[in-house]
Coordinates of C-alpha atoms and ligand atoms in Angstrom, one line a residue:
M15 CA -0.1 0.1 -0.1
S16 CA 1.3 3.1 -0.5
R17 CA 2.4 5.6 1.8
L18 CA 3.5 9.0 3.2
I19 CA 6.2 10.5 3.3
L20 CA 7.2 13.5 5.8
V21 CA 9.4 16.4 5.1
L22 CA 9.8 19.3 7.7
G23 CA 10.8 22.6 6.6
D24 CA 14.5 21.5 8.1
Q25 CA 14.4 18.2 6.5
L26 CA 15.1 19.6 2.7
S27 CA 17.7 17.2 1.8
P28 CA 17.3 15.1 -1.1
D29 CA 18.6 12.4 1.0
M30 CA 16.8 12.3 3.9
A31 CA 16.2 8.8 5.6
A32 CA 12.4 9.0 5.1
L33 CA 12.8 10.2 1.1
R34 CA 15.4 7.5 0.8
R35 CA 12.0 5.0 1.8
H36 CA 10.4 6.7 -1.0
E37 CA 8.4 4.2 -3.4
P38 CA 6.1 4.8 -6.7
G39 CA 2.8 5.3 -5.6
D40 CA 4.0 7.2 -2.0
L41 CA 2.8 10.8 -1.3
V42 CA 5.7 13.5 -0.1
V43 CA 3.5 15.7 1.9
M44 CA 5.3 19.1 2.9
A45 CA 3.2 21.7 4.9
E46 CA 3.9 25.2 6.1
V47 CA 1.2 25.5 8.8
G48 CA 0.5 27.9 12.1
D49 CA 1.6 25.8 14.9
E50 CA 5.0 25.4 13.6
A51 CA 4.8 28.8 12.2
G52 CA 3.6 30.1 16.0
Y53 CA 5.1 28.1 18.5
V54 CA 7.3 31.2 19.7
P55 CA 7.3 34.4 17.7
H56 CA 9.9 33.0 15.2
H57 CA 11.5 35.8 13.1
P58 CA 9.9 36.9 9.9
K59 CA 13.5 36.0 8.0
K60 CA 13.7 32.5 9.2
I61 CA 9.9 32.0 8.1
A62 CA 10.8 33.5 5.0
F63 CA 14.0 31.8 4.7
L64 CA 12.0 28.4 5.4
F65 CA 8.6 28.5 3.2
A66 CA 10.9 29.7 0.2
A67 CA 13.4 27.0 0.7
M68 CA 10.6 24.4 1.5
R69 CA 8.3 25.4 -1.8
K70 CA 11.9 25.2 -3.9
F71 CA 12.3 21.6 -2.7
A72 CA 8.9 21.1 -3.2
D73 CA 9.4 21.8 -7.0
S74 CA 12.5 19.6 -6.4
L75 CA 11.4 17.1 -6.1
R76 CA 8.4 17.3 -8.6
R77 CA 11.1 18.0 -11.2
D78 CA 12.3 14.4 -10.2
G79 CA 9.4 12.5 -11.3
I80 CA 8.0 12.7 -6.7
D81 CA 4.5 13.4 -6.3
V82 CA 4.2 15.9 -3.4
A83 CA 1.5 17.0 -1.6
Y84 CA 2.7 20.7 -0.5
T85 CA 0.5 23.0 2.0
R86 CA 0.8 26.6 2.2
L87 CA 0.1 28.6 4.9
D88 CA -3.1 30.6 3.2
D89 CA -4.3 27.3 1.7
P90 CA -8.3 26.9 2.9
D91 CA -8.0 24.0 3.8
N92 CA -4.8 23.6 5.8
A93 CA -5.1 22.5 8.7
G94 CA -2.8 24.4 10.9
S95 CA -0.3 21.5 12.6
I96 CA 1.7 18.8 11.3
P97 CA -0.3 16.0 12.9
G98 CA -3.3 17.4 11.2
E99 CA -1.7 18.1 8.1
L100 CA -1.1 14.1 7.9
L101 CA -4.6 12.8 9.1
R102 CA -6.2 15.2 5.9
R103 CA -4.0 13.9 3.4
A104 CA -3.8 10.8 4.8
E105 CA -8.1 10.4 4.0
Q106 CA -7.0 11.9 0.5
H107 CA -4.6 9.5 0.1
G108 CA -6.3 6.3 1.4
T109 CA -3.8 5.3 3.6
D110 CA -2.8 5.5 7.3
E111 CA 0.8 5.0 6.6
V112 CA 3.5 7.5 7.1
I113 CA 7.2 7.4 7.0
A114 CA 9.0 10.6 9.3
T115 CA 12.6 11.4 9.7
E116 CA 12.7 12.3 13.1
P117 CA 12.2 15.7 14.1
G118 CA 15.1 18.0 15.3
E119 CA 12.5 18.9 18.8
W120 CA 10.9 16.8 21.2
R121 CA 7.6 18.5 21.1
L122 CA 7.7 17.1 17.6
I123 CA 8.4 14.1 18.5
Q124 CA 5.6 13.6 21.0
A125 CA 3.0 15.0 18.2
L126 CA 3.6 12.5 15.7
D127 CA 3.6 10.0 18.8
D128 CA 0.8 11.2 19.4
C129 CA -0.7 11.2 16.0
P130 CA -3.3 8.5 15.8
L131 CA -1.6 7.0 12.1
R132 CA 1.0 4.7 12.0
I133 CA 4.3 6.8 12.0
T134 CA 7.3 5.5 11.7
Q135 CA 10.2 8.0 12.7
L136 CA 13.4 7.5 11.1
Q137 CA 16.7 8.5 13.0
D138 CA 18.1 11.5 11.3
D139 CA 21.2 10.4 9.8
R140 CA 22.5 13.7 8.2
F141 CA 24.6 13.9 11.4
L142 CA 28.2 12.4 11.8
A143 CA 26.9 10.7 15.6
S144 CA 23.7 8.9 15.7
H145 CA 22.1 8.8 19.4
A146 CA 23.6 5.3 19.7
T147 CA 26.9 6.6 19.1
F148 CA 26.9 9.4 21.5
Q149 CA 25.5 7.5 24.3
D150 CA 27.7 4.6 23.5
W151 CA 31.2 8.1 24.1
A152 CA 29.2 9.6 26.7
E153 CA 28.5 6.2 29.0
G154 CA 30.5 6.3 32.5
R155 CA 32.0 9.3 31.6
K156 CA 32.3 11.5 34.7
E157 CA 32.6 14.8 32.6
L158 CA 31.4 15.1 28.8
R159 CA 34.2 17.0 27.5
M160 CA 33.6 17.9 23.6
E161 CA 37.2 18.4 23.6
W162 CA 37.3 14.4 23.6
F163 CA 34.3 14.0 21.9
Y164 CA 35.8 15.8 19.0
R165 CA 39.0 13.9 18.6
D166 CA 37.0 11.3 18.2
M167 CA 35.1 12.6 15.2
R168 CA 38.5 13.7 14.2
R169 CA 39.3 9.6 13.9
K170 CA 35.9 8.7 13.2
T171 CA 36.1 11.2 9.9
G172 CA 39.7 11.4 8.8
L173 CA 39.1 15.0 8.7
L174 CA 42.5 16.8 9.0
M175 CA 44.4 13.6 10.3
D176 CA 47.2 12.7 8.9
G177 CA 47.2 9.0 9.6
D178 CA 47.0 8.4 13.4
E179 CA 48.1 12.0 14.3
P180 CA 46.4 15.1 13.7
A181 CA 47.3 17.4 10.6
G182 CA 49.9 19.8 11.8
G183 CA 51.3 18.0 15.1
Q184 CA 47.9 19.6 17.1
W185 CA 44.2 18.5 17.7
N186 CA 43.0 22.3 18.6
Y187 CA 44.8 25.5 17.3
D188 CA 42.3 27.8 20.0
H189 CA 45.4 29.6 21.4
D190 CA 45.9 31.4 18.4
N191 CA 42.3 32.0 17.7
R192 CA 41.8 34.6 20.2
K193 CA 42.9 38.2 18.8
P194 CA 40.8 41.5 19.5
A195 CA 38.4 43.0 16.6
P196 CA 40.6 44.1 13.7
D197 CA 40.4 47.9 12.6
A198 CA 38.8 47.0 9.5
V199 CA 37.6 43.5 8.2
A200 CA 38.4 42.5 4.5
F201 CA 35.8 40.6 3.4
S202 CA 32.4 41.7 2.4
G203 CA 30.0 39.3 4.0
P204 CA 28.0 36.8 3.5
M205 CA 27.1 36.4 -0.5
S206 CA 23.5 38.2 -1.0
F207 CA 21.1 37.0 -3.4
T208 CA 17.9 38.9 -4.6
P209 CA 14.1 37.4 -4.7
D210 CA 13.4 36.0 -7.7
A211 CA 9.4 35.6 -8.0
E212 CA 8.6 33.0 -5.9
V213 CA 10.6 34.3 -2.6
E214 CA 9.1 37.6 -3.5
E215 CA 5.3 35.7 -2.8
V216 CA 6.5 34.2 -0.1
L217 CA 7.7 37.8 1.3
D218 CA 4.5 39.4 0.8
L219 CA 2.5 36.5 2.2
V220 CA 5.1 36.9 6.1
A221 CA 4.5 40.6 5.7
R222 CA 1.1 40.0 6.2
R223 CA 1.0 37.3 8.4
F224 CA 3.9 37.7 11.0
D225 CA 4.4 41.6 10.6
N226 CA 4.0 41.7 14.5
N227 CA 6.9 39.2 14.9
F228 CA 10.1 41.1 16.1
G229 CA 12.6 41.1 13.1
Q230 CA 13.4 42.9 10.0
L231 CA 12.0 41.1 6.9
R232 CA 13.5 42.7 4.0
P233 CA 16.1 43.5 2.8
F234 CA 15.7 39.8 2.4
A235 CA 19.2 38.4 0.6
F236 CA 19.8 34.7 2.0
A237 CA 20.3 32.0 -0.1
T238 CA 16.5 29.6 -0.7
D239 CA 18.2 26.6 -2.8
R240 CA 20.9 24.2 -2.5
G241 CA 22.7 25.7 -5.5
Q242 CA 22.4 29.2 -3.5
A243 CA 23.5 28.1 -0.3
R244 CA 26.4 26.1 -2.6
R245 CA 27.1 29.5 -3.7
A246 CA 27.4 31.5 -0.5
L247 CA 29.9 28.0 0.9
T248 CA 32.2 29.2 -2.1
H249 CA 32.2 32.5 -1.0
F250 CA 33.1 32.1 2.4
I251 CA 36.1 29.6 2.2
T252 CA 37.4 31.9 -0.8
H253 CA 37.3 34.8 1.2
A254 CA 37.0 34.4 4.8
L255 CA 37.7 31.5 5.8
P256 CA 41.6 32.2 5.7
R257 CA 41.2 34.7 8.7
F258 CA 37.9 32.5 10.3
G259 CA 40.6 31.7 13.1
D260 CA 42.3 35.2 14.2
Y261 CA 38.9 37.0 14.7
Q262 CA 36.4 34.5 15.2
D263 CA 35.9 35.6 19.0
A264 CA 36.2 39.4 18.0
M265 CA 33.2 41.7 17.9
L266 CA 32.6 45.0 15.4
A267 CA 30.4 47.6 15.3
E268 CA 30.0 48.8 12.3
N269 CA 30.4 44.5 10.8
G270 CA 28.3 41.8 12.4
F271 CA 29.6 39.2 10.1
L272 CA 33.2 39.5 10.4
Y273 CA 34.5 36.3 8.7
H274 CA 32.1 34.0 9.8
A275 CA 30.3 31.3 7.8
V276 CA 26.9 32.4 8.2
V277 CA 26.1 28.7 7.1
S278 CA 24.1 27.4 9.7
M279 CA 20.3 28.4 8.6
Y280 CA 21.6 26.4 5.3
L281 CA 23.1 23.8 6.8
N282 CA 20.4 22.9 9.7
A283 CA 17.6 23.5 7.2
G284 CA 19.5 20.9 5.0
L285 CA 20.2 22.5 2.0
L286 CA 24.4 21.9 3.0
T287 CA 25.7 18.7 4.4
W288 CA 28.7 18.6 7.3
Q289 CA 30.9 16.4 5.0
E290 CA 31.1 18.9 2.2
I291 CA 31.5 21.7 4.6
C292 CA 34.3 20.4 6.2
T293 CA 35.9 18.5 3.2
A294 CA 35.9 22.5 1.4
A295 CA 37.4 23.9 4.5
E296 CA 40.5 20.7 4.6
E297 CA 41.1 21.7 1.0
A298 CA 41.6 25.1 1.4
W299 CA 44.3 23.9 3.9
R300 CA 45.8 21.2 1.8
D301 CA 45.9 24.0 -0.8
G302 CA 48.2 26.2 0.8
H303 CA 44.6 28.6 0.8
A304 CA 43.9 29.1 4.7
P305 CA 45.9 28.5 7.7
I306 CA 45.5 25.3 10.1
N307 CA 43.8 27.5 13.0
A308 CA 40.9 29.0 10.7
V309 CA 40.5 25.7 9.2
E310 CA 40.5 23.0 12.4
G311 CA 39.1 26.0 14.3
F312 CA 36.6 25.9 11.7
I313 CA 35.7 21.9 11.6
R314 CA 35.7 22.0 15.3
Q315 CA 32.9 23.7 15.2
I316 CA 30.9 21.6 12.6
I317 CA 31.9 17.9 13.2
G318 CA 32.8 18.8 17.4
W319 CA 30.2 21.2 19.0
R320 CA 27.7 20.9 16.4
E321 CA 27.5 17.4 17.0
Y322 CA 28.3 17.4 21.0
M323 CA 24.9 19.9 21.0
R324 CA 22.8 17.4 19.4
G325 CA 24.0 14.6 21.7
I326 CA 23.4 16.6 24.6
Y327 CA 20.0 17.5 23.4
F328 CA 18.7 13.9 23.1
R329 CA 20.6 12.2 25.8
E330 CA 19.2 15.0 28.6
G331 CA 15.2 14.0 27.2
P332 CA 12.1 16.4 26.7
D333 CA 12.6 18.6 30.4
Y334 CA 15.9 19.8 29.1
T335 CA 14.4 23.3 28.3
R336 CA 13.1 23.4 31.7
R337 CA 16.2 23.2 33.4
N338 CA 17.4 25.9 35.7
E339 CA 19.9 25.1 38.5
L340 CA 20.6 28.8 39.3
G341 CA 17.1 29.3 39.9
H342 CA 16.9 32.6 38.1
S343 CA 13.5 33.6 37.7
R344 CA 14.0 37.5 36.5
S345 CA 11.8 38.4 33.5
L346 CA 13.4 39.1 30.1
P347 CA 13.9 43.0 29.4
W348 CA 11.8 44.5 26.8
F349 CA 15.3 45.6 25.2
Y350 CA 15.7 41.8 23.8
W351 CA 12.8 43.1 21.8
G352 CA 14.5 46.0 20.7
G353 CA 13.5 48.5 23.6
E354 CA 15.7 50.9 24.2
T355 CA 19.1 50.5 26.4
R356 CA 22.2 52.8 26.9
M357 CA 24.2 49.3 26.9
R358 CA 25.9 49.5 23.8
C359 CA 26.6 46.1 23.1
V360 CA 23.1 44.6 24.0
S361 CA 21.6 47.4 21.8
L362 CA 24.0 46.9 18.8
T363 CA 23.4 42.9 19.0
V364 CA 20.1 42.8 19.6
A365 CA 19.9 45.5 16.6
Q366 CA 21.5 43.4 14.2
T367 CA 19.2 40.3 15.6
R368 CA 16.9 42.2 14.5
D369 CA 18.1 43.4 10.8
E370 CA 19.7 40.2 10.0
A371 CA 18.5 36.9 12.1
Y372 CA 22.2 36.7 12.7
A373 CA 24.4 37.3 15.3
H374 CA 27.8 35.1 15.5
H375 CA 28.9 33.3 18.5
I376 CA 30.5 35.4 21.2
Q377 CA 27.7 37.5 20.4
R378 CA 25.4 35.3 21.1
L379 CA 27.7 34.2 24.4
M380 CA 29.3 37.0 25.6
V381 CA 26.6 40.0 25.0
T382 CA 23.1 39.1 25.3
G383 CA 23.7 35.6 27.2
N384 CA 26.5 36.8 29.3
F385 CA 24.1 39.7 30.4
A386 CA 21.2 37.3 30.7
L387 CA 22.7 35.1 33.0
L388 CA 24.7 38.2 35.0
A389 CA 21.3 39.2 35.5
G390 CA 19.1 36.7 36.5
I391 CA 16.9 35.7 33.8
D392 CA 14.7 33.0 33.9
P393 CA 16.8 30.7 31.4
Y394 CA 13.4 29.0 29.8
Q395 CA 12.4 32.7 28.5
V396 CA 15.9 32.9 27.0
H397 CA 15.6 30.0 25.5
E398 CA 12.5 31.0 23.5
W399 CA 14.1 34.3 22.6
Y400 CA 17.1 32.6 21.1
L401 CA 14.9 30.1 19.2
S402 CA 12.9 32.8 18.1
V403 CA 15.8 35.3 17.0
Y404 CA 17.2 33.1 14.9
A405 CA 17.7 31.9 11.6
D406 CA 19.5 29.0 12.1
A407 CA 17.3 28.1 15.7
Y408 CA 15.8 24.7 16.1
E409 CA 16.0 23.4 19.7
W410 CA 18.5 20.8 19.3
V411 CA 21.0 23.1 19.0
E412 CA 19.7 26.4 20.3
A413 CA 18.8 24.4 24.0
P414 CA 22.5 23.0 24.2
N415 CA 23.6 26.4 23.7
V416 CA 21.7 28.2 25.4
I417 CA 20.5 26.5 28.8
G418 CA 23.5 24.3 28.8
M419 CA 26.8 26.5 27.3
S420 CA 25.2 30.2 28.0
Q421 CA 23.0 30.1 30.5
F422 CA 24.5 27.3 32.9
A423 CA 21.0 26.0 33.7
D424 CA 21.9 22.3 33.3
G425 CA 24.4 22.5 36.0
G426 CA 27.4 22.1 34.6
I427 CA 26.3 19.3 31.7
V428 CA 27.8 21.4 28.7
G429 CA 30.0 23.7 30.5
S430 CA 32.4 23.2 33.6
K431 CA 32.0 26.6 34.6
P432 CA 29.6 29.4 34.0
Y433 CA 30.4 31.7 30.9
V434 CA 30.6 35.1 33.1
S435 CA 32.4 37.7 32.0
S436 CA 32.7 41.9 33.2
A437 CA 33.0 44.6 30.7
N438 CA 36.5 43.8 30.4
Y439 CA 36.4 41.0 28.2
I440 CA 33.7 43.0 25.5
D441 CA 36.1 46.0 26.1
R442 CA 39.3 43.8 24.7
M443 CA 37.6 41.9 22.0
S444 CA 35.4 44.6 20.8
N445 CA 35.0 48.4 19.8
Y446 CA 31.3 48.5 21.2
C447 CA 32.8 50.6 24.4
G448 CA 34.7 53.1 23.2
D449 CA 30.9 55.2 22.1
C450 CA 28.8 53.6 25.3
H451 CA 27.2 55.5 27.7
Y452 CA 28.7 53.2 30.2
S453 CA 32.3 53.1 30.9
A454 CA 33.8 49.4 30.8
K455 CA 36.6 50.9 32.8
T456 CA 34.7 52.5 35.6
K457 CA 33.6 49.7 38.4
T458 CA 31.0 51.7 40.5
G459 CA 29.4 54.8 40.8
E460 CA 28.8 58.0 38.0
G461 CA 29.1 55.4 34.3
A462 CA 30.0 51.9 35.9
C463 CA 29.1 49.8 33.4
P464 CA 26.2 47.2 34.5
F465 CA 28.7 44.0 33.5
N466 CA 31.1 45.3 36.2
L467 CA 28.8 45.7 39.0
L468 CA 26.4 42.2 37.7
Y469 CA 29.7 40.1 37.7
W470 CA 30.4 39.9 41.1
H471 CA 26.5 40.1 42.2
F472 CA 26.5 37.2 40.0
L473 CA 29.3 35.5 41.8
N474 CA 28.2 36.8 45.1
R475 CA 24.9 35.4 44.7
H476 CA 26.2 31.7 43.8
R477 CA 29.3 31.6 45.6
D478 CA 28.1 28.3 47.2
R479 CA 27.9 26.7 44.1
F480 CA 30.8 28.2 42.3
A481 CA 33.8 29.1 45.1
Q482 CA 35.2 25.3 45.2
N483 CA 35.5 25.4 41.7
P484 CA 39.4 24.9 41.1
R485 CA 38.4 27.7 38.2
M486 CA 37.3 30.1 39.9
S487 CA 38.9 30.3 43.4
R488 CA 41.5 32.9 42.3
I489 CA 37.7 35.1 41.3
Y490 CA 36.4 34.8 44.5
A491 CA 39.7 35.7 46.5
N492 CA 40.0 38.7 44.5
W493 CA 36.6 39.7 45.7
D494 CA 37.7 38.3 49.1
R495 CA 40.3 40.9 48.7
M496 CA 38.3 43.8 47.9
D497 CA 37.8 46.1 50.8
E498 CA 34.4 46.0 52.5
D499 CA 33.4 49.0 51.7
R500 CA 33.5 48.8 47.8
R501 CA 32.3 45.1 47.9
R502 CA 29.0 46.8 49.8
T503 CA 29.0 49.7 46.9
I504 CA 28.7 47.5 44.3
L505 CA 26.2 45.2 45.1
S506 CA 24.3 47.9 46.0
E507 CA 24.7 49.6 42.7
A508 CA 23.9 46.6 41.0
E509 CA 20.8 45.6 43.0
T510 CA 19.8 49.6 41.8
F511 CA 20.3 48.4 38.6
L512 CA 18.6 45.5 38.6
N513 CA 15.2 47.0 40.1
R514 CA 15.3 49.9 37.9
M515 CA 15.7 47.8 34.6
A516 CA 12.5 45.3 36.1
Q517 CA 10.8 48.6 36.8
G518 CA 11.2 49.1 32.9
A519 CA 13.2 52.0 33.1
V520 CA 16.1 52.9 30.2
V521 CA 19.1 51.4 31.6
Ligands
FAD11 P1 30.6 30.0 12.0 O1 31.3 31.0 13.4 O2 31.1 30.5 11.0 O3 30.9 28.7 12.2 C1 31.1 27.3 11.6 C2 29.8 26.6 11.7 O4 29.8 25.8 13.1 C3 28.1 27.5 12.0 O5 27.4 27.1 10.7 C4 27.3 26.1 13.1 O6 26.6 25.2 12.2 C5 28.7 25.4 13.8 N1 28.8 26.2 14.9 C6 29.6 27.0 16.0 N2 29.5 26.9 16.8 C7 28.5 25.7 17.1 C8 27.6 25.5 18.3 N3 28.2 26.5 19.7 N4 26.7 24.9 18.4 C9 26.1 24.1 16.8 N5 27.0 24.4 16.3 C10 27.9 25.6 15.9 N6 24.0 27.5 16.0 C11 22.9 26.9 15.2 O7 23.2 26.7 14.5 N7 21.3 27.2 16.0 C12 21.4 28.0 17.3 O8 20.4 27.9 17.4 C13 22.2 28.6 18.2 N8 21.9 28.6 19.3 C14 23.2 29.5 20.0 C15 23.1 30.3 21.2 C16 23.6 30.5 21.8 C17 23.6 31.4 23.3 C18 25.0 30.3 22.0 C19 26.6 31.0 22.1 C20 25.3 29.6 20.3 C21 24.4 29.1 19.4 N9 25.1 28.8 18.1 C22 23.3 28.4 17.4 C23 26.3 28.5 17.8 C24 26.7 29.5 17.3 O9 26.9 30.8 17.4 C25 26.1 29.7 15.9 O10 25.9 28.3 14.6 C26 27.0 30.6 14.4 O11 27.0 31.5 15.1 C27 26.5 30.2 13.3 O12 26.9 30.9 12.3 P2 27.9 31.0 11.5 O13 27.4 29.8 10.4 O14 28.6 32.1 10.8 O15 29.3 29.9 11.8
DLZ12 C1 10.5 26.8 11.9 C2 9.3 25.8 11.3 C3 8.4 27.2 10.6 C4 8.6 28.4 11.2 N1 7.4 26.4 10.0 C5 7.6 24.9 9.7 C6 6.5 24.9 8.6 O1 5.3 25.6 8.2 N2 6.4 23.7 8.1 C7 7.0 22.7 8.7 O2 7.4 21.7 8.1 N3 8.4 22.8 9.4 C8 8.4 24.3 10.0 N4 9.5 24.3 10.8 C9 10.6 23.7 11.1 C10 9.8 22.7 11.9 O3 9.7 24.0 13.4 C11 11.2 22.1 12.7 O4 10.9 21.2 12.1 C12 10.9 21.1 14.0 O5 10.9 22.5 14.8 C13 11.2 20.1 14.3 O6 13.0 20.7 14.3
SF4_13 FE1 28.4 46.9 27.3 FE2 29.7 47.7 29.6 FE3 31.2 48.2 27.0 FE4 28.9 49.6 27.3 S1 30.9 50.1 28.8 S2 29.4 48.2 25.6 S3 27.3 48.3 28.6 S4 30.3 45.9 27.7

């Protein structure tokens, strides 16, 4: 009997596990639905990117002779949810059997489990580490250190390996990758694509339906099919990869992309594969086009961090996003949604996020993430924000980055210590502080940077948890050496700041 083959918006690869099972008579089901577009207020660029890429992917399947039932968001019969669409198409097609590839969010895995059709959820094998591979690796380990996992993935793939040894003699070149912000960037930014008629139609739909969501829809310049995504990748490898490593952690007010690849949205939606990205990067090194620190650093993000994060998400289970080990409960300030703030680093990162649906790793971790952690914001609200505003965000990758790496809400599974810093780090790695209302160098009193106040406030309120951490004991020793009056002033100014923020004052 013929079956339905489900393809979700982030499963746009011709060799998805479910599509490989396709047989003549089967019907591929794809649907733009209110539930997926609305479970968080996604950035309009993210919705437009996915809808346009879904429509083009459906066209390409049809060109290959595959039957596709595609539902547009404004189709009058649209059932509004993925299970609803499956039920509707099952009835039309006279079947109750569905082949799906496991979704990247527990929410949707459970919705498919609860759907009264016979649904098989196949493993998503677009990843290097299957659930079983990650479980085997994690089993019995006291600490799930990404670095050890990454080395196994290097050995498994042979990427940047010379026999059994790491190419160049070292596994990790991160010590070369921490240069502060350059004065100017010699890269024009990611490749941009002029919307064609099909993309324009989607942009009109999104403008009509998601007008109130945070984020700038136009100009829209993302790739929306595999060919374009390949060109964006080549553009990065040719023009930016050689300096990716050096300036990986740097931030510039005038340039939010620096030498970053800006391919995560394409990779996560299935327009690119990790294999082709990593092979292209390795070739650039072997051809002498890019240095080893850049290429190793880049490949580590993909076969290391990306795979590791996915492993953690699925290992930890559906309650992961609700973890709150530090008991943080403040509301996410309005300035994350575009309200005014005098903190230039936050204001610039949020403005870039609004305009591009993109911010690079250090902006996410050390600006918006760092502030939320220092200020004690409820991690679930922080998670929902990140899941909404970035074009590459799906829970399997976003939640371990936010709940784990950034907010320490998982109690230290992803990171052995919290990623917190005072203004010093942002001042060193960016040119944000120069024109800020606050002064990075001022620790208390008039103009003191809130990061400086909140840094000690955070450490002081979580002393019981962190003082014994060998990587943090020096920091506590510094705090203890401070004069008592000074400590009292810092804590009281931090409290005043938090109270003003909670009352909606412009801070
Ligand atoms: P580059 O800096 O050029 O890196 C190359 C690739 O490596 C990326 O495309 C991405 O696929 C991968 N990568 C790098 N770092 C990570 C990481 N920590 N975890 C997983 N993959 C990584 N990444 C997402 O794909 N989706 C998210 O929702 C997401 N949320 C994040 C939230 C926070 C708080 C933090 C700190 C990081 C988050 N990241 C997320 C990781 C990282 O910030 C983005 O992958 C990266 O900024 C994407 O931009 P790029 O393609 O220019 O990456
Ligand atoms: C993110 C998203 C959005 C905005 N819309 C759709 C949609 O209408 N149809 C669809 O199939 N997928 C969409 N997606 C992607 C899904 O939310 C994603 O597949 C799950 O969150 C699992 O990763
Ligand atoms: Fe951010 Fe403080 Fe620097 Fe201003 S001074 S940009 S608030 S770190």
